[in-house]
mmCIF file of C-alpha atoms in Angstrom:
data_model
loop_
_atom_site.group_PDB
_atom_site.id
_atom_site.type_symbol
_atom_site.label_atom_id
_atom_site.label_comp_id
_atom_site.label_asym_id
_atom_site.label_seq_id
_atom_site.Cartn_x
_atom_site.Cartn_y
_atom_site.Cartn_z
ATOM 1 C CA MET E 1 89.988 83.151 72.475
ATOM 2 C CA THR E 2 90.806 79.283 72.664
ATOM 3 C CA SER E 3 88.539 76.959 74.431
ATOM 4 C CA PHE E 4 91.161 74.536 75.386
ATOM 5 C CA ALA E 5 94.896 74.427 75.761
ATOM 6 C CA ASP E 6 97.676 71.921 73.842
ATOM 7 C CA PRO E 7 99.814 70.620 76.473
ATOM 8 C CA VAL E 8 102.866 71.907 74.660
ATOM 9 C CA ASP E 9 101.169 75.516 74.584
ATOM 10 C CA LEU E 10 100.603 75.336 78.196
ATOM 11 C CA ARG E 11 104.302 74.224 78.984
ATOM 12 C CA PHE E 12 105.617 77.109 77.039
ATOM 13 C CA MET E 13 103.461 79.629 78.366
ATOM 14 C CA SER E 14 103.840 78.501 81.772
ATOM 15 C CA LEU E 15 107.563 79.322 81.253
ATOM 16 C CA ALA E 16 106.992 82.557 79.823
ATOM 17 C CA ILE E 17 105.036 83.715 82.749
ATOM 18 C CA ALA E 18 107.770 82.503 85.143
ATOM 19 C CA LEU E 19 110.510 84.268 83.193
ATOM 20 C CA GLY E 20 107.980 87.649 83.402
ATOM 21 C CA ARG E 21 108.021 87.264 87.196
ATOM 22 C CA ARG E 22 111.914 88.098 87.246
ATOM 23 C CA GLY E 23 110.833 91.624 86.556
ATOM 24 C CA LEU E 24 108.700 91.939 89.553
ATOM 25 C CA GLY E 25 109.391 94.806 91.538
ATOM 26 C CA ARG E 26 111.736 96.165 88.743
ATOM 27 C CA ALA E 27 109.969 96.458 85.758
ATOM 28 C CA TRP E 28 107.630 99.357 86.779
ATOM 29 C CA PRO E 29 105.940 101.313 85.202
ATOM 30 C CA ASN E 30 105.487 98.860 82.703
ATOM 31 C CA PRO E 31 104.351 94.948 83.276
ATOM 32 C CA GLY E 32 106.955 92.149 83.854
ATOM 33 C CA VAL E 33 106.334 90.405 80.496
ATOM 34 C CA GLY E 34 107.869 87.073 79.559
ATOM 35 C CA ALA E 35 108.359 85.507 75.976
ATOM 36 C CA VAL E 36 109.634 82.605 74.703
ATOM 37 C CA VAL E 37 110.556 81.588 70.908
ATOM 38 C CA VAL E 38 109.987 77.916 69.994
ATOM 39 C CA ARG E 39 110.946 76.651 66.755
ATOM 40 C CA PRO E 40 109.760 73.211 65.517
ATOM 41 C CA TYR E 41 112.247 70.450 64.568
ATOM 42 C CA ASP E 42 111.628 66.714 63.341
ATOM 43 C CA ASP E 43 112.567 65.602 67.101
ATOM 44 C CA GLY E 44 110.357 68.214 68.864
ATOM 45 C CA PRO E 45 110.112 71.805 69.519
ATOM 46 C CA VAL E 46 113.341 73.661 70.986
ATOM 47 C CA ILE E 47 113.622 77.019 72.631
ATOM 48 C CA VAL E 48 115.642 79.328 70.371
ATOM 49 C CA GLY E 49 115.129 82.756 72.354
ATOM 50 C CA ARG E 50 113.676 84.083 75.824
ATOM 51 C CA GLY E 51 113.378 87.140 77.382
ATOM 52 C CA TRP E 52 111.531 89.115 80.130
ATOM 53 C CA THR E 53 110.804 92.907 80.597
ATOM 54 C CA GLY E 54 114.203 94.770 81.947
ATOM 55 C CA ALA E 55 114.665 97.373 84.903
ATOM 56 C CA GLY E 56 112.341 100.489 84.323
ATOM 57 C CA GLY E 57 110.431 98.514 81.727
ATOM 58 C CA ARG E 58 113.207 98.122 79.062
ATOM 59 C CA PRO E 59 113.933 96.133 77.080
ATOM 60 C CA HIS E 60 110.549 94.471 76.155
ATOM 61 C CA ALA E 61 110.433 90.938 76.841
ATOM 62 C CA GLU E 62 109.443 90.235 72.898
ATOM 63 C CA THR E 63 112.240 92.230 71.566
ATOM 64 C CA GLU E 64 114.835 90.545 73.928
ATOM 65 C CA ALA E 65 113.650 87.069 73.081
ATOM 66 C CA LEU E 66 113.424 87.686 69.158
ATOM 67 C CA GLN E 67 117.051 89.304 69.518
ATOM 68 C CA ARG E 68 118.374 86.113 71.022
ATOM 69 C CA ALA E 69 116.679 83.913 68.566
ATOM 70 C CA GLY E 70 118.108 85.791 65.792
ATOM 71 C CA ALA E 71 117.289 84.098 62.360
ATOM 72 C CA ALA E 72 115.851 81.127 64.239
ATOM 73 C CA ALA E 73 112.832 83.088 64.748
ATOM 74 C CA ARG E 74 111.614 82.904 61.443
ATOM 75 C CA ASP E 75 108.608 80.496 61.116
ATOM 76 C CA ALA E 76 108.658 79.981 64.940
ATOM 77 C CA THR E 77 105.990 80.623 67.593
ATOM 78 C CA LEU E 78 106.134 83.495 70.212
ATOM 79 C CA TYR E 79 104.883 82.666 73.565
ATOM 80 C CA VAL E 80 104.341 85.735 75.403
ATOM 81 C CA SER E 81 102.320 86.386 78.736
ATOM 82 C CA LEU E 82 100.602 89.676 77.882
ATOM 83 C CA GLU E 83 99.607 90.913 74.350
ATOM 84 C CA PRO E 84 102.434 92.760 72.714
ATOM 85 C CA CYS E 85 102.283 96.523 72.585
ATOM 86 C CA ALA E 86 101.387 98.150 69.121
ATOM 87 C CA HIS E 87 102.021 101.807 69.937
ATOM 88 C CA PHE E 88 105.008 103.957 70.136
ATOM 89 C CA GLY E 89 106.108 104.748 73.621
ATOM 90 C CA LYS E 90 109.950 104.922 74.943
ATOM 91 C CA THR E 91 110.473 101.929 72.299
ATOM 92 C CA PRO E 92 109.107 100.957 69.048
ATOM 93 C CA PRO E 93 106.047 98.705 68.927
ATOM 94 C CA CYS E 94 106.703 95.070 69.708
ATOM 95 C CA THR E 95 104.426 94.075 66.829
ATOM 96 C CA ASP E 96 106.685 95.429 64.131
ATOM 97 C CA ALA E 97 109.486 93.437 65.547
ATOM 98 C CA ILE E 98 107.456 90.332 65.661
ATOM 99 C CA ILE E 99 106.290 90.828 62.096
ATOM 100 C CA ARG E 100 109.943 91.511 60.824
ATOM 101 C CA ALA E 101 111.255 88.621 62.535
ATOM 102 C CA GLY E 102 109.124 86.328 60.313
ATOM 103 C CA ILE E 103 107.273 84.717 63.086
ATOM 104 C CA ALA E 104 104.688 82.508 62.302
ATOM 105 C CA ARG E 105 102.582 82.411 65.284
ATOM 106 C CA VAL E 106 101.908 84.151 68.386
ATOM 107 C CA VAL E 107 100.359 82.425 71.696
ATOM 108 C CA SER E 108 99.506 85.348 74.035
ATOM 109 C CA ALA E 109 98.016 84.814 77.328
ATOM 110 C CA LEU E 110 95.990 88.080 77.995
ATOM 111 C CA ASP E 111 94.698 90.993 76.236
ATOM 112 C CA ASP E 112 96.319 94.056 77.652
ATOM 113 C CA PRO E 113 93.809 96.476 79.156
ATOM 114 C CA ASP E 114 95.996 99.479 78.662
ATOM 115 C CA PRO E 115 93.957 101.431 76.047
ATOM 116 C CA ARG E 116 96.986 102.077 73.962
ATOM 117 C CA VAL E 117 97.158 98.350 73.232
ATOM 118 C CA ALA E 118 93.708 96.940 74.100
ATOM 119 C CA GLY E 119 93.356 94.211 71.382
ATOM 120 C CA LYS E 120 95.402 96.431 68.926
ATOM 121 C CA GLY E 121 98.383 94.289 69.129
ATOM 122 C CA HIS E 122 96.571 91.240 68.514
ATOM 123 C CA ARG E 123 94.761 92.784 65.258
ATOM 124 C CA ARG E 124 98.001 94.004 64.018
ATOM 125 C CA LEU E 125 99.633 90.973 63.949
ATOM 126 C CA ARG E 126 96.382 89.030 62.513
ATOM 127 C CA ALA E 127 96.690 91.440 59.588
ATOM 128 C CA ALA E 128 100.083 90.802 58.981
ATOM 129 C CA GLY E 129 99.049 86.951 58.462
ATOM 130 C CA ILE E 130 100.408 85.672 61.741
ATOM 131 C CA ALA E 131 98.261 83.157 63.522
ATOM 132 C CA VAL E 132 97.500 84.373 66.888
ATOM 133 C CA ASP E 133 95.730 82.307 69.871
ATOM 134 C CA VAL E 134 94.942 84.279 72.846
ATOM 135 C CA GLY E 135 93.895 82.809 76.582
ATOM 136 C CA ILE E 136 96.513 80.332 77.082
ATOM 137 C CA ALA E 137 97.166 79.977 81.049
ATOM 138 C CA ALA E 138 95.120 83.305 81.352
ATOM 139 C CA ARG E 139 94.146 82.800 85.119
ATOM 140 C CA GLU E 140 98.028 82.175 85.961
ATOM 141 C CA ALA E 141 99.167 85.088 83.564
ATOM 142 C CA ARG E 142 96.395 87.735 85.266
ATOM 143 C CA ALA E 143 97.618 86.793 88.683
ATOM 144 C CA ALA E 144 101.381 87.442 87.602
ATOM 145 C CA HIS E 145 100.077 90.794 85.787
ATOM 146 C CA ILE E 146 97.592 91.885 88.596
ATOM 147 C CA GLY E 147 99.920 94.907 89.383
ATOM 148 C CA HIS E 148 99.450 96.419 85.945
ATOM 149 C CA ILE E 149 95.845 95.366 85.569
ATOM 150 C CA ARG E 150 94.998 97.016 88.677
ATOM 151 C CA ARG E 151 96.939 100.130 87.638
ATOM 152 C CA ILE E 152 95.056 100.620 84.460
ATOM 153 C CA VAL E 153 91.692 99.772 85.367
ATOM 154 C CA ASP E 154 91.652 101.163 88.917
ATOM 155 C CA GLY E 155 94.276 103.997 88.766
ATOM 156 C CA ARG E 156 96.108 102.533 91.656
ATOM 157 C CA PRO E 157 98.705 99.889 92.477
ATOM 158 C CA ASN E 158 97.627 96.377 93.636
ATOM 159 C CA ILE E 159 97.571 96.448 97.646
ATOM 160 C CA THR E 160 99.375 93.570 99.368
ATOM 161 C CA LEU E 161 99.060 93.959 103.290
ATOM 162 C CA LYS E 162 101.591 92.043 105.287
ATOM 163 C CA LEU E 163 100.859 91.287 108.797
ATOM 164 C CA ALA E 164 103.084 89.522 111.369
ATOM 165 C CA VAL E 165 100.681 88.233 114.128
ATOM 166 C CA SER E 166 101.102 86.122 117.284
ATOM 167 C CA ALA E 167 98.997 82.935 117.892
ATOM 168 C CA ASP E 168 96.695 85.297 119.797
ATOM 169 C CA GLY E 169 96.244 87.861 116.884
ATOM 170 C CA LYS E 170 98.569 90.348 118.362
ATOM 171 C CA ALA E 171 101.140 92.573 116.452
ATOM 172 C CA GLY E 172 103.126 94.130 119.342
ATOM 173 C CA ALA E 173 103.694 94.092 122.925
ATOM 174 C CA ALA E 174 101.802 96.305 125.510
ATOM 175 C CA GLY E 175 102.476 100.077 125.322
ATOM 176 C CA ARG E 176 102.825 99.710 121.692
ATOM 177 C CA ARG E 177 106.378 98.426 122.170
ATOM 178 C CA PRO E 178 107.792 96.458 119.368
ATOM 179 C CA ILE E 179 108.543 92.923 119.777
ATOM 180 C CA GLU E 180 110.043 89.964 117.553
ATOM 181 C CA ILE E 181 107.123 87.938 116.586
ATOM 182 C CA THR E 182 108.310 85.527 113.896
ATOM 183 C CA GLY E 183 111.622 83.772 113.238
ATOM 184 C CA ASP E 184 114.635 84.156 110.956
ATOM 185 C CA GLY E 185 113.120 82.038 107.869
ATOM 186 C CA ALA E 186 109.709 84.227 107.881
ATOM 187 C CA ARG E 187 111.658 87.304 108.214
ATOM 188 C CA ALA E 188 113.443 86.185 105.177
ATOM 189 C CA ARG E 189 110.478 85.357 103.239
ATOM 190 C CA ALA E 190 109.003 88.891 104.151
ATOM 191 C CA HIS E 191 112.290 90.483 102.619
ATOM 192 C CA LEU E 192 111.593 88.251 99.305
ATOM 193 C CA LEU E 193 108.259 89.992 99.413
ATOM 194 C CA ARG E 194 110.069 93.475 99.434
ATOM 195 C CA ALA E 195 111.906 92.701 96.564
ATOM 196 C CA HIS E 196 108.876 91.564 94.473
ATOM 197 C CA ASN E 197 107.101 94.827 94.849
ATOM 198 C CA ASP E 198 107.505 98.333 93.410
ATOM 199 C CA ALA E 199 107.038 100.065 96.658
ATOM 200 C CA ILE E 200 106.678 99.432 100.420
ATOM 201 C CA LEU E 201 104.588 101.512 102.712
ATOM 202 C CA VAL E 202 104.579 102.212 106.294
ATOM 203 C CA GLY E 203 102.603 104.994 108.830
ATOM 204 C CA ILE E 204 104.632 107.488 110.645
ATOM 205 C CA GLY E 205 104.059 105.602 113.925
ATOM 206 C CA THR E 206 106.270 102.718 112.627
ATOM 207 C CA VAL E 207 108.893 105.333 111.605
ATOM 208 C CA LEU E 208 108.879 106.776 114.880
ATOM 209 C CA ALA E 209 108.967 103.373 116.869
ATOM 210 C CA ASP E 210 111.092 101.447 114.994
ATOM 211 C CA ASP E 211 113.378 103.622 112.826
ATOM 212 C CA PRO E 212 113.273 101.196 110.050
ATOM 213 C CA GLN E 213 115.122 101.139 106.782
ATOM 214 C CA LEU E 214 112.293 99.412 104.428
ATOM 215 C CA THR E 215 115.128 97.701 102.126
ATOM 216 C CA CYS E 216 115.523 94.266 101.117
ATOM 217 C CA ARG E 217 118.427 92.711 102.747
ATOM 218 C CA LEU E 218 118.727 89.362 101.211
ATOM 219 C CA PRO E 219 122.260 88.498 100.063
ATOM 220 C CA GLY E 220 122.160 89.570 96.178
ATOM 221 C CA LEU E 221 118.928 91.103 96.235
ATOM 222 C CA GLU E 222 119.741 94.477 98.254
ATOM 223 C CA ALA E 223 119.482 96.498 94.529
ATOM 224 C CA GLN E 224 116.041 95.374 94.259
ATOM 225 C CA SER E 225 114.821 97.152 97.253
ATOM 226 C CA PRO E 226 111.574 99.086 96.802
ATOM 227 C CA VAL E 227 110.767 102.760 97.024
ATOM 228 C CA ARG E 228 110.135 103.626 100.532
ATOM 229 C CA VAL E 229 106.864 105.400 100.987
ATOM 230 C CA VAL E 230 105.523 106.729 104.494
ATOM 231 C CA VAL E 231 102.100 108.035 105.367
ATOM 232 C CA ASP E 232 102.970 111.134 107.438
ATOM 233 C CA THR E 233 99.890 113.774 107.800
ATOM 234 C CA ASN E 234 101.753 116.371 109.504
ATOM 235 C CA LEU E 235 105.611 115.636 108.348
ATOM 236 C CA ARG E 236 106.862 114.243 111.513
ATOM 237 C CA THR E 237 109.290 112.175 109.661
ATOM 238 C CA PRO E 238 112.703 112.913 111.564
ATOM 239 C CA LEU E 239 115.773 114.398 109.431
ATOM 240 C CA ASP E 240 118.192 112.031 111.295
ATOM 241 C CA SER E 241 115.963 108.828 110.606
ATOM 242 C CA LYS E 242 117.426 105.875 108.765
ATOM 243 C CA LEU E 243 114.915 106.359 105.689
ATOM 244 C CA VAL E 244 115.808 110.197 105.133
ATOM 245 C CA ARG E 245 119.570 109.509 105.904
ATOM 246 C CA GLY E 246 119.297 106.922 102.951
ATOM 247 C CA ALA E 247 116.958 108.701 100.758
ATOM 248 C CA ARG E 248 119.767 109.472 98.154
ATOM 249 C CA ALA E 249 120.610 105.858 97.785
ATOM 250 C CA MET E 250 117.036 104.638 97.655
ATOM 251 C CA PRO E 251 113.748 106.536 96.877
ATOM 252 C CA LEU E 252 111.803 107.966 99.953
ATOM 253 C CA TRP E 253 108.269 109.354 99.394
ATOM 254 C CA ILE E 254 106.356 110.979 102.114
ATOM 255 C CA VAL E 255 102.791 111.440 101.745
ATOM 256 C CA SER E 256 101.584 114.197 103.546
ATOM 257 C CA GLY E 257 98.463 116.372 103.808
ATOM 258 C CA LYS E 258 98.167 119.529 101.761
ATOM 259 C CA ASP E 259 98.726 122.288 104.453
ATOM 260 C CA VAL E 260 102.051 121.153 106.043
ATOM 261 C CA PRO E 261 104.592 123.956 106.268
ATOM 262 C CA SER E 262 106.819 124.746 103.301
ATOM 263 C CA ASP E 263 109.819 124.819 105.790
ATOM 264 C CA GLN E 264 109.274 121.039 106.435
ATOM 265 C CA VAL E 265 108.880 119.943 103.087
ATOM 266 C CA ARG E 266 111.977 121.774 101.742
ATOM 267 C CA SER E 267 113.920 120.230 104.740
ATOM 268 C CA LEU E 268 112.719 116.916 103.535
ATOM 269 C CA GLU E 269 113.494 117.327 99.877
ATOM 270 C CA LEU E 270 116.701 119.087 100.584
ATOM 271 C CA ALA E 271 117.653 115.646 102.271
ATOM 272 C CA GLY E 272 116.576 113.763 98.998
ATOM 273 C CA ALA E 273 113.019 112.666 100.114
ATOM 274 C CA GLU E 274 110.029 113.616 97.718
ATOM 275 C CA VAL E 275 106.913 114.866 99.446
ATOM 276 C CA ILE E 276 103.298 114.039 97.888
ATOM 277 C CA ARG E 277 100.814 116.313 99.377
ATOM 278 C CA VAL E 278 97.165 114.772 99.338
ATOM 279 C CA PRO E 279 93.733 115.749 100.829
ATOM 280 C CA ALA E 280 93.404 115.082 104.727
ATOM 281 C CA GLU E 281 90.319 114.820 106.814
ATOM 282 C CA ASN E 282 90.050 114.632 110.474
ATOM 283 C CA GLY E 283 94.032 114.479 110.830
ATOM 284 C CA ARG E 284 94.595 111.763 108.321
ATOM 285 C CA VAL E 285 95.633 111.735 104.634
ATOM 286 C CA ASP E 286 92.890 110.349 102.180
ATOM 287 C CA LEU E 287 94.400 106.816 101.493
ATOM 288 C CA SER E 288 92.417 106.313 98.439
ATOM 289 C CA ALA E 289 93.839 109.645 96.849
ATOM 290 C CA ALA E 290 97.246 108.586 97.981
ATOM 291 C CA MET E 291 96.895 105.203 96.460
ATOM 292 C CA GLN E 292 96.031 107.169 92.923
ATOM 293 C CA GLU E 293 99.036 109.557 93.372
ATOM 294 C CA LEU E 294 101.263 106.262 93.545
ATOM 295 C CA GLY E 295 99.462 105.012 90.644
ATOM 296 C CA GLN E 296 100.134 108.296 88.608
ATOM 297 C CA ARG E 297 103.690 107.684 89.703
ATOM 298 C CA GLY E 298 103.977 104.403 88.050
ATOM 299 C CA ILE E 299 103.779 102.129 91.194
ATOM 300 C CA THR E 300 101.807 98.863 90.176
ATOM 301 C CA ARG E 301 102.435 96.603 92.929
ATOM 302 C CA LEU E 302 102.540 98.061 96.618
ATOM 303 C CA LEU E 303 103.618 96.166 99.743
ATOM 304 C CA VAL E 304 102.193 97.310 103.050
ATOM 305 C CA GLU E 305 104.100 96.752 106.048
ATOM 306 C CA GLY E 306 102.786 99.667 108.246
ATOM 307 C CA GLY E 307 101.406 99.098 111.887
ATOM 308 C CA PRO E 308 97.722 98.608 113.158
ATOM 309 C CA ILE E 309 96.580 102.152 112.562
ATOM 310 C CA VAL E 310 97.735 102.229 108.702
ATOM 311 C CA ALA E 311 96.468 98.604 108.367
ATOM 312 C CA ALA E 312 92.898 99.159 109.864
ATOM 313 C CA ALA E 313 92.531 102.323 107.692
ATOM 314 C CA LEU E 314 93.382 100.356 104.498
ATOM 315 C CA VAL E 315 91.064 97.662 105.429
ATOM 316 C CA CYS E 316 88.144 99.995 106.241
ATOM 317 C CA ALA E 317 88.957 102.011 102.870
ATOM 318 C CA ASP E 318 88.630 98.287 101.046
ATOM 319 C CA LEU E 319 91.889 99.062 99.672
ATOM 320 C CA VAL E 320 93.470 95.563 100.300
ATOM 321 C CA ASP E 321 93.585 93.354 97.059
ATOM 322 C CA GLU E 322 95.933 90.840 98.838
ATOM 323 C CA ALA E 323 97.120 89.768 102.563
ATOM 324 C CA VAL E 324 100.154 87.729 103.589
ATOM 325 C CA LEU E 325 100.143 86.845 107.359
ATOM 326 C CA PHE E 326 102.990 85.628 109.161
ATOM 327 C CA ARG E 327 101.768 83.732 112.218
ATOM 328 C CA SER E 328 103.766 82.669 115.017
ATOM 329 C CA ARG E 329 103.065 80.230 117.790
ATOM 330 C CA LYS E 330 104.012 82.779 120.265
ATOM 331 C CA ILE E 331 101.564 84.118 122.810
ATOM 332 C CA ILE E 332 101.652 88.064 123.606
ATOM 333 C CA GLY E 333 98.931 88.126 125.830
ATOM 334 C CA PRO E 334 95.475 90.295 126.283
ATOM 335 C CA ASP E 335 97.587 93.588 126.616
ATOM 336 C CA GLY E 336 99.340 93.253 123.445
ATOM 337 C CA ILE E 337 98.383 95.431 120.380
ATOM 338 C CA ASP E 338 95.761 94.008 117.860
ATOM 339 C CA ALA E 339 97.025 93.500 114.478
ATOM 340 C CA LEU E 340 94.112 95.810 113.121
ATOM 341 C CA GLU E 341 93.375 98.993 115.075
ATOM 342 C CA GLY E 342 90.232 98.468 116.520
ATOM 343 C CA LEU E 343 89.047 95.613 114.080
ATOM 344 C CA PRO E 344 89.210 91.908 114.676
ATOM 345 C CA LEU E 345 91.394 90.166 112.087
ATOM 346 C CA ALA E 346 88.729 88.360 110.773
ATOM 347 C CA THR E 347 87.277 91.892 109.340
ATOM 348 C CA LEU E 348 90.340 91.355 106.793
ATOM 349 C CA THR E 349 90.464 87.304 106.152
ATOM 350 C CA ASP E 350 86.775 87.381 105.767
ATOM 351 C CA ARG E 351 86.652 89.725 102.955
ATOM 352 C CA LEU E 352 89.392 87.875 100.988
ATOM 353 C CA GLN E 353 89.708 84.283 99.465
ATOM 354 C CA PRO E 354 92.607 81.951 101.194
ATOM 355 C CA CYS E 355 95.055 81.121 98.556
ATOM 356 C CA GLY E 356 97.393 78.707 100.282
ATOM 357 C CA ILE E 357 99.786 78.432 103.058
ATOM 358 C CA GLU E 358 103.409 77.496 103.514
ATOM 359 C CA THR E 359 105.582 76.607 106.670
ATOM 360 C CA VAL E 360 108.635 78.326 107.301
ATOM 361 C CA GLY E 361 110.528 77.141 110.369
ATOM 362 C CA LEU E 362 107.998 77.327 113.375
ATOM 363 C CA ASP E 363 105.945 79.680 111.567
ATOM 364 C CA SER E 364 103.411 79.821 109.027
ATOM 365 C CA VAL E 365 102.382 82.084 106.154
ATOM 366 C CA GLU E 366 98.986 82.619 104.872
ATOM 367 C CA PHE E 367 98.116 84.189 101.541
ATOM 368 C CA PHE E 368 94.857 85.658 100.991
ATOM 369 C CA GLY E 369 93.496 87.439 97.672
ATOM 370 C CA ARG E 370 90.313 89.191 96.457
ATOM 371 C CA MET E 371 87.247 86.829 95.864
#
């Protein structure tokens, strides 16, 4: 582990991390890694190759960067935002490609916690005579790879709760009527969040009240819509809902209790949805079990846009890792619906660390993360 970082190393590692973020929402079940090949010249270092993890996890960032660099990779430095893999999976080990390319030095931001890697990649490179420095921009890289890390360490995706709240902390009008809280700019920002996550989750209440599509509708990013997940203990999702009608074009997973009638399951599956049955208690699915199931299916980053009931349940289960609050200047009034069912909003914000704030039109966006 390096005790300090050279400014040149920091600059190229920051680029590698930024490139890796291009895979957010697309690279799962693999981490979205970025890589840069830099060759020394008399007038300074020059980038000769760059890459990032492709859709579905292939190609890997390192092999893509090395391919672009070609013969110029020999005696060059490879900057990579996560430890290169040293095992055979759907592709050969990246370490073997790095060694064959003649790379002289590898600068890696983090050890990969995946037990199939977990330091083996760095040891394999050192054994081949390659200089390896680990820890450059580690904090920035950890934030970029938190979904992968959470899935490996905790067996579930990293969970971000997105809430749109009025100035008086309300998420809906009296009678649970939906209401526009934020403006167009904030809604566009929310759609970008969808594109950067592997899956988006709501409760059955949101489906019945709003009949949402849960897709990313930003121009050019429609194909990066996430997997749609509905928490629906008793399988009340209508067959004529927009979610079910679009299930063959965009994956729809419905999380139910184990005791739902088989004919309801069959009807939804025939329409293209996948039903995931987990234990339920007191009429509600076990959210911890549901999150583990999503992790088993490769989901690393989950955006929750569900209503106050699902949001409060996740907070109570301590399953919220990050929160994004879209705050409006609008006042709804005391009869409005609280953002967290039965809980003050501070129940969420007090257990997370403020991470920044943006202004979008007349609205503000506040970011929180685990302390």
